[in-house]
Tab-separated table of C-alpha atoms in Angstrom:
chain	number	residue	atom	x	y	z
A	1	MET	CA	10.146	-15.317	-8.613
A	2	THR	CA	7.432	-14.311	-6.104
A	3	THR	CA	10.069	-13.732	-3.375
A	4	ARG	CA	11.621	-10.587	-1.503
A	5	VAL	CA	14.664	-10.906	0.618
A	6	LEU	CA	15.297	-8.274	3.383
A	7	ALA	CA	18.356	-7.879	5.560
A	8	LEU	CA	19.857	-6.099	8.325
A	9	LYS	CA	23.662	-6.435	8.162
A	10	GLU	CA	25.887	-6.611	10.981
A	11	GLY	CA	26.710	-3.109	12.319
A	12	GLN	CA	24.158	-1.280	10.146
A	13	THR	CA	20.768	0.242	11.077
A	14	GLU	CA	19.387	0.386	7.647
A	15	LEU	CA	17.181	-2.268	6.019
A	16	HIS	CA	18.548	-3.936	3.006
A	17	ALA	CA	16.378	-5.123	0.086
A	18	ALA	CA	18.554	-7.954	-1.339
A	19	SER	CA	18.395	-10.005	-4.339
A	20	VAL	CA	18.381	-14.027	-4.217
A	21	ASP	CA	21.799	-14.079	-5.392
A	22	GLU	CA	22.966	-12.421	-2.447
A	23	LEU	CA	21.503	-14.947	-0.137
A	24	PRO	CA	24.415	-17.260	0.298
A	25	ALA	CA	26.698	-14.383	1.362
A	26	LEU	CA	24.165	-12.741	3.811
A	27	LEU	CA	23.675	-16.342	5.476
A	28	ALA	CA	27.283	-16.912	5.530
A	29	ASN	CA	27.367	-14.177	8.413
A	30	PRO	CA	25.602	-15.319	11.567
A	31	LYS	CA	25.410	-11.669	12.625
A	32	ASN	CA	23.293	-10.567	9.916
A	33	VAL	CA	19.548	-11.185	10.168
A	34	VAL	CA	17.672	-12.387	6.936
A	35	TRP	CA	13.968	-12.546	6.094
A	36	VAL	CA	12.753	-14.250	3.079
A	37	ASP	CA	9.344	-13.741	2.248
A	38	MET	CA	7.575	-15.904	-0.272
A	39	TRP	CA	3.977	-15.885	-1.875
A	40	ASP	CA	2.269	-18.536	-3.833
A	41	PRO	CA	5.803	-20.570	-4.145
A	42	GLY	CA	6.583	-22.657	-6.979
A	43	ASP	CA	9.459	-24.678	-8.307
A	44	ALA	CA	11.870	-21.847	-8.251
A	45	GLU	CA	11.150	-21.347	-4.648
A	46	LYS	CA	11.411	-24.960	-3.877
A	47	LYS	CA	14.854	-25.216	-5.423
A	48	LEU	CA	16.071	-22.075	-3.535
A	49	LEU	CA	14.781	-23.741	-0.166
A	50	GLU	CA	16.576	-26.839	-0.905
A	51	THR	CA	19.875	-25.500	-2.037
A	52	THR	CA	20.248	-22.286	0.104
A	53	PHE	CA	18.515	-23.213	3.111
A	54	ASP	CA	19.293	-27.031	2.983
A	55	LEU	CA	15.485	-27.680	4.164
A	56	HIS	CA	14.283	-31.339	3.924
A	57	PRO	CA	12.270	-31.995	0.561
A	58	VAL	CA	9.428	-33.439	2.617
A	59	LEU	CA	9.061	-30.403	4.466
A	60	ILE	CA	9.125	-28.179	1.397
A	61	ASP	CA	6.303	-30.137	-0.086
A	62	ASP	CA	4.518	-29.716	3.263
A	63	MET	CA	4.733	-25.826	2.658
A	64	LEU	CA	3.511	-26.063	-0.965
A	65	ALA	CA	0.740	-28.133	0.158
A	66	ASP	CA	-2.257	-27.046	2.228
A	67	ALA	CA	-1.825	-28.518	5.862
A	68	PRO	CA	-5.191	-30.033	7.167
A	69	THR	CA	-4.195	-28.714	10.770
A	70	PRO	CA	-1.695	-25.991	12.179
A	71	LYS	CA	1.550	-27.737	13.563
A	72	VAL	CA	5.226	-26.883	14.893
A	73	GLU	CA	8.092	-29.342	14.281
A	74	ARG	CA	11.882	-28.937	15.742
A	75	PHE	CA	14.611	-29.879	13.694
A	76	GLU	CA	18.406	-29.633	14.140
A	77	LYS	CA	18.962	-26.245	12.662
A	78	TYR	CA	15.491	-24.606	12.255
A	79	VAL	CA	11.818	-24.977	13.283
A	80	TYR	CA	8.979	-25.293	11.096
A	81	VAL	CA	5.567	-23.713	11.917
A	82	VAL	CA	2.285	-23.986	9.759
A	83	PHE	CA	-0.351	-21.483	11.143
A	84	HIS	CA	-3.903	-21.231	9.764
A	85	ALA	CA	-5.063	-17.455	9.007
A	86	LEU	CA	-8.307	-16.262	7.794
A	87	GLN	CA	-8.622	-15.428	4.103
A	88	GLU	CA	-8.696	-11.807	3.336
A	89	GLY	CA	-12.104	-10.432	3.948
A	90	ALA	CA	-13.443	-13.737	5.751
A	91	GLU	CA	-13.839	-11.808	9.059
A	92	LYS	CA	-16.052	-9.446	7.437
A	93	LYS	CA	-18.445	-11.837	6.014
A	94	GLY	CA	-18.373	-14.157	9.259
A	95	GLU	CA	-16.917	-17.041	7.337
A	96	VAL	CA	-14.307	-19.508	8.787
A	97	GLU	CA	-12.252	-19.503	5.474
A	98	LEU	CA	-8.708	-20.480	6.061
A	99	VAL	CA	-5.380	-20.266	4.233
A	100	ASP	CA	-1.903	-21.464	5.412
A	101	PHE	CA	0.848	-19.404	6.784
A	102	ASP	CA	4.355	-21.582	6.880
A	103	PHE	CA	7.450	-20.438	8.634
A	104	PHE	CA	10.901	-21.923	8.811
A	105	PHE	CA	13.233	-20.020	11.008
A	106	GLY	CA	16.799	-20.769	12.114
A	107	SER	CA	19.428	-18.689	14.308
A	108	ASN	CA	19.511	-15.700	12.182
A	109	TRP	CA	17.077	-16.399	8.915
A	110	LEU	CA	13.265	-16.713	8.509
A	111	VAL	CA	11.469	-17.935	5.605
A	112	SER	CA	7.732	-17.124	5.500
A	113	SER	CA	5.142	-18.615	2.912
A	114	HIS	CA	1.843	-17.339	2.334
A	115	PRO	CA	-0.860	-16.292	-0.348
A	116	LYS	CA	-0.329	-13.121	-2.202
A	117	ASP	CA	-1.021	-9.820	-0.514
A	118	ALA	CA	-1.388	-11.410	2.960
A	119	SER	CA	-2.423	-8.561	5.260
A	120	ALA	CA	-0.071	-10.250	7.957
A	121	ALA	CA	3.088	-10.046	5.806
A	122	GLU	CA	2.242	-6.737	4.279
A	123	GLN	CA	1.724	-5.246	7.876
A	124	THR	CA	4.663	-6.768	9.383
A	125	LEU	CA	6.879	-5.651	6.270
A	126	ALA	CA	5.638	-2.041	6.846
A	127	ALA	CA	6.239	-2.223	10.507
A	128	VAL	CA	9.944	-3.588	9.639
A	129	LYS	CA	10.507	-0.924	7.009
A	130	LYS	CA	9.451	1.881	9.458
A	131	LYS	CA	11.674	0.358	12.343
A	132	PRO	CA	14.555	-1.528	10.996
A	133	ASN	CA	15.875	-2.384	14.430
A	134	GLU	CA	12.742	-4.776	14.503
A	135	LEU	CA	15.056	-7.193	13.109
A	136	GLN	CA	17.558	-6.658	15.753
A	137	LYS	CA	15.091	-8.397	17.945
A	138	GLY	CA	15.506	-11.671	15.803
A	139	VAL	CA	13.842	-13.434	13.268
A	140	ALA	CA	11.615	-15.248	15.654
A	141	TYR	CA	10.129	-11.906	16.743
A	142	VAL	CA	9.370	-11.161	12.944
A	143	ALA	CA	7.523	-14.249	12.794
A	144	TYR	CA	5.706	-13.156	16.024
A	145	LEU	CA	4.456	-10.009	14.194
A	146	MET	CA	2.775	-12.095	11.654
A	147	VAL	CA	1.418	-14.352	14.097
A	148	GLU	CA	-0.010	-11.679	16.191
A	149	HIS	CA	-1.641	-9.957	13.067
A	150	ILE	CA	-3.066	-13.509	12.236
A	151	THR	CA	-4.541	-13.837	15.774
A	152	GLU	CA	-5.838	-10.497	16.066
A	153	ARG	CA	-7.968	-10.916	12.800
A	154	PHE	CA	-9.939	-13.796	14.696
A	155	LEU	CA	-11.624	-11.321	17.043
A	156	PRO	CA	-13.644	-9.466	14.335
A	157	LEU	CA	-14.778	-12.909	13.057
A	158	MET	CA	-15.849	-13.662	16.612
A	159	ASP	CA	-17.791	-10.460	16.947
A	160	HIS	CA	-19.705	-11.244	13.739
A	161	LEU	CA	-20.564	-14.906	14.600
A	162	ASP	CA	-21.904	-13.438	17.810
A	163	ARG	CA	-24.195	-11.126	15.931
A	164	ASP	CA	-25.175	-14.084	13.575
A	165	ILE	CA	-25.888	-16.419	16.387
A	166	ASP	CA	-28.014	-13.620	18.146
A	167	HIS	CA	-30.025	-13.487	14.706
A	168	LEU	CA	-30.432	-17.349	14.477
A	169	GLU	CA	-31.820	-17.653	17.988
A	170	SER	CA	-34.409	-14.748	17.442
A	171	GLU	CA	-35.386	-16.627	14.065
A	172	ILE	CA	-35.774	-19.894	15.955
A	173	LEU	CA	-38.112	-18.268	18.337
A	174	HIS	CA	-40.520	-16.331	15.961
A	175	ALA	CA	-39.986	-17.979	12.593
A	176	THR	CA	-40.406	-21.306	10.990
A	177	GLY	CA	-39.158	-23.407	8.222
A	178	PRO	CA	-36.574	-25.924	7.145
A	179	HIS	CA	-33.950	-23.124	6.363
A	180	LEU	CA	-33.427	-22.678	10.105
A	181	LEU	CA	-32.250	-26.221	10.523
A	182	GLU	CA	-29.922	-25.601	7.722
A	183	ASN	CA	-28.700	-22.406	9.304
A	184	VAL	CA	-28.101	-24.016	12.538
A	185	PHE	CA	-26.029	-26.796	10.870
A	186	SER	CA	-23.981	-24.341	8.729
A	187	MET	CA	-23.104	-22.468	12.077
A	188	LYS	CA	-22.190	-25.674	13.950
A	189	LYS	CA	-19.994	-26.567	10.871
A	190	LYS	CA	-18.206	-22.975	11.180
A	191	LEU	CA	-17.619	-23.367	14.909
A	192	GLN	CA	-16.383	-26.927	14.467
A	193	ARG	CA	-13.939	-25.852	11.754
A	194	LEU	CA	-12.631	-23.033	14.012
A	195	ARG	CA	-12.402	-25.328	17.262
A	196	ARG	CA	-10.071	-27.576	15.203
A	197	VAL	CA	-8.063	-24.850	14.233
A	198	GLY	CA	-8.009	-23.225	17.579
A	199	MET	CA	-7.124	-26.339	19.726
A	200	HIS	CA	-3.783	-26.806	17.540
A	201	GLN	CA	-2.960	-23.089	17.154
A	202	LYS	CA	-3.371	-22.403	20.971
A	203	GLU	CA	-1.035	-25.289	21.918
A	204	ILE	CA	1.493	-24.095	19.286
A	205	LEU	CA	1.602	-20.542	20.917
A	206	ASN	CA	1.955	-22.102	24.124
A	207	ARG	CA	4.950	-24.052	23.267
A	208	LEU	CA	6.542	-21.146	21.545
A	209	GLY	CA	6.019	-19.252	24.624
A	210	ARG	CA	7.072	-21.538	27.195
A	211	GLY	CA	10.639	-22.310	25.988
A	212	ASP	CA	10.211	-25.501	24.162
A	213	PHE	CA	12.335	-24.132	21.126
A	214	GLU	CA	15.838	-22.860	21.798
A	215	LEU	CA	15.591	-20.844	18.451
A	216	VAL	CA	12.983	-18.695	20.331
A	217	PRO	CA	14.981	-16.299	22.300
A	218	GLU	CA	13.977	-15.665	26.011
A	219	GLN	CA	13.268	-12.227	25.342
A	220	THR	CA	10.833	-13.147	22.516
A	221	ARG	CA	8.907	-15.606	24.430
A	222	PRO	CA	6.685	-13.273	26.334
A	223	PHE	CA	5.220	-11.984	23.027
A	224	PHE	CA	4.272	-15.503	21.848
A	225	ARG	CA	2.683	-15.724	25.465
A	226	ASP	CA	0.708	-12.534	24.730
A	227	ALA	CA	-0.418	-13.783	21.426
A	228	TYR	CA	-1.326	-17.116	23.182
A	229	ASP	CA	-3.489	-15.237	25.645
A	230	HIS	CA	-5.341	-13.473	22.624
A	231	PHE	CA	-5.959	-16.831	21.093
A	232	VAL	CA	-7.192	-18.428	24.215
A	233	ARG	CA	-10.042	-15.714	24.061
A	234	VAL	CA	-10.803	-16.896	20.576
A	235	VAL	CA	-11.018	-20.689	21.406
A	236	ASP	CA	-13.117	-19.666	24.477
A	237	LEU	CA	-15.543	-17.629	22.553
A	238	GLY	CA	-15.881	-20.513	20.106
A	239	GLU	CA	-16.799	-23.126	22.792
A	240	SER	CA	-19.346	-20.619	24.107
A	241	PHE	CA	-20.690	-20.223	20.902
A	242	SER	CA	-20.729	-23.799	20.399
A	243	ASP	CA	-22.778	-24.447	23.489
A	244	ILE	CA	-25.217	-21.576	22.455
A	245	VAL	CA	-25.791	-23.066	18.975
A	246	ASN	CA	-26.547	-26.652	20.460
A	247	GLY	CA	-28.977	-25.161	22.697
A	248	ALA	CA	-30.441	-23.278	19.761
A	249	MET	CA	-30.715	-26.671	17.918
A	250	GLU	CA	-32.276	-28.157	21.001
A	251	ALA	CA	-34.719	-25.489	21.240
A	252	TYR	CA	-35.534	-25.539	17.572
A	253	ILE	CA	-36.511	-29.228	17.825
A	254	SER	CA	-38.519	-28.640	21.016
A	255	ILE	CA	-40.427	-25.916	19.458
A	256	ASN	CA	-41.134	-28.026	16.225
A	257	GLY	CA	-42.181	-30.973	18.565
A	258	HIS	CA	-44.397	-28.758	20.488
A	259	LYS	CA	-45.918	-27.320	17.213
A	260	MET	CA	-46.500	-31.024	15.892
A	261	ASN	CA	-47.963	-31.981	18.992
A	262	GLU	CA	-50.448	-29.042	18.820
A	263	VAL	CA	-51.368	-30.053	15.346
A	264	MET	CA	-51.957	-33.788	16.007
A	265	LYS	CA	-53.974	-32.545	18.993
A	266	VAL	CA	-56.179	-30.455	16.964
A	267	LEU	CA	-56.500	-33.371	14.135
A	268	THR	CA	-57.281	-36.015	17.015
A	269	LEU	CA	-60.072	-33.736	18.471
A	270	SER	CA	-61.568	-33.230	15.174
A	271	SER	CA	-61.426	-36.809	14.335
A	272	THR	CA	-63.158	-37.320	17.625
A	273	MET	CA	-65.778	-34.924	17.184
A	274	MET	CA	-66.518	-36.434	13.805
A	275	LEU	CA	-66.780	-40.007	14.816
A	276	PRO	CA	-70.379	-39.503	16.470
A	277	LEU	CA	-71.695	-37.331	13.713
A	278	THR	CA	-70.532	-40.028	11.113
A	279	PHE	CA	-72.503	-42.596	13.329
A	280	ILE	CA	-75.703	-40.617	13.226
A	281	ALA	CA	-75.398	-39.983	9.547
A	282	GLY	CA	-74.767	-43.716	8.863
A	283	LEU	CA	-77.399	-44.848	10.989
A	284	TYR	CA	-79.982	-42.585	9.172
A	285	GLY	CA	-78.696	-43.420	5.954
A	286	MET	CA	-79.614	-47.447	6.505
A	287	ASN	CA	-82.883	-46.886	4.707
A	288	PHE	CA	-84.636	-49.862	6.755
A	289	GLU	CA	-88.170	-50.188	5.669
A	290	VAL	CA	-89.412	-49.920	9.599
A	291	MET	CA	-87.502	-47.227	11.489
A	292	PRO	CA	-88.249	-44.354	13.895
A	293	GLU	CA	-88.382	-40.940	12.509
A	294	LEU	CA	-87.622	-42.525	8.859
A	295	HIS	CA	-90.976	-41.204	7.404
A	296	TRP	CA	-91.360	-38.404	9.838
A	297	ARG	CA	-91.686	-34.931	8.111
A	298	TYR	CA	-89.013	-33.361	10.467
A	299	GLY	CA	-86.525	-36.306	10.677
A	300	TYR	CA	-84.001	-34.531	8.901
A	301	TYR	CA	-83.917	-31.593	11.046
A	302	PHE	CA	-83.830	-34.026	14.052
A	303	ALA	CA	-80.924	-35.846	12.785
A	304	LEU	CA	-78.903	-32.349	12.279
A	305	GLY	CA	-79.876	-31.195	15.538
A	306	ALA	CA	-78.737	-34.142	17.270
A	307	MET	CA	-75.401	-33.976	15.359
A	308	ALA	CA	-74.960	-30.356	16.560
A	309	LEU	CA	-75.890	-31.299	20.062
A	310	THR	CA	-73.320	-33.767	20.090
A	311	ALA	CA	-70.448	-31.691	18.574
A	312	VAL	CA	-71.100	-28.894	21.256
A	313	GLY	CA	-71.306	-31.417	23.968
A	314	LEU	CA	-67.999	-32.872	22.958
A	315	VAL	CA	-66.420	-29.376	22.753
A	316	GLY	CA	-67.654	-28.456	26.097
A	317	TYR	CA	-66.353	-31.665	27.303
A	318	PHE	CA	-62.885	-31.168	25.988
A	319	ARG	CA	-62.881	-27.648	27.278
A	320	ARG	CA	-63.481	-28.844	30.845
A	321	ARG	CA	-60.801	-31.412	30.338
A	322	GLY	CA	-58.294	-28.623	29.233
A	323	TRP	CA	-57.800	-30.172	26.058
A	324	LEU	CA	-58.781	-27.173	24.128
């Protein structure tokens, strides 16, 4: 079973690593604090949640599935929260790759579910083992410790995206090619995914911090408000990056339009210059019996000279008009 059980029993200061079989006895005492942490839960964990914690089967199915958006729901005896965290290493790659973190917490128990080796759970476990009295602050505080780590990992991602956007802007100004448009759309897709997560996650932290849920004690709410402030920064940066990328896309379209206009300008002027030359060449190629300069020794050179003078005259005219 991919489950670990930690408990702080009434009147004790040492953390107790319990077995799943001990859970009913631990939960029977409301003064015990119990944290059940799961990774990649399956049928065994589903049965445990149904029988021991009396969680609704639909919610358990939601926990086992990937949630499309973060959410928080209040029930009579517990609160269900879904957070989206970055996959391990995603912030180093500058990718918005997300995984689900699910929390159920009641008056004295917390159930967390996440992918294996999730750093938020591991760091929280290390903090609780180092200071067992952290559990005395309540299960909502333990949930906050994981949420805070999830939130903090978004900040290095924003720094990476900031550098990527600067590089993208530089490429748009100094390089060409269809790959630039692909890069712009790829960045827009990342920021849109981040925006969808940020809007919901920010609101969840706001609700947890302002007292919408009685199971979040008064003394724990300021911690969630602090996490909310951190995530507001993430959301604001994401909005700013979206504006910059939209501006970069408009600049890309404008630059390409300007380059196309320059090409069309050159082609149009070249065609305009060739028209009189073609006329002269066609005139001298009609081969009439009686025609000026037809049998003249220097007629060929006269025609070439006329073409050259016409071309030079057109170039001078275009320059005076500012077209070249």
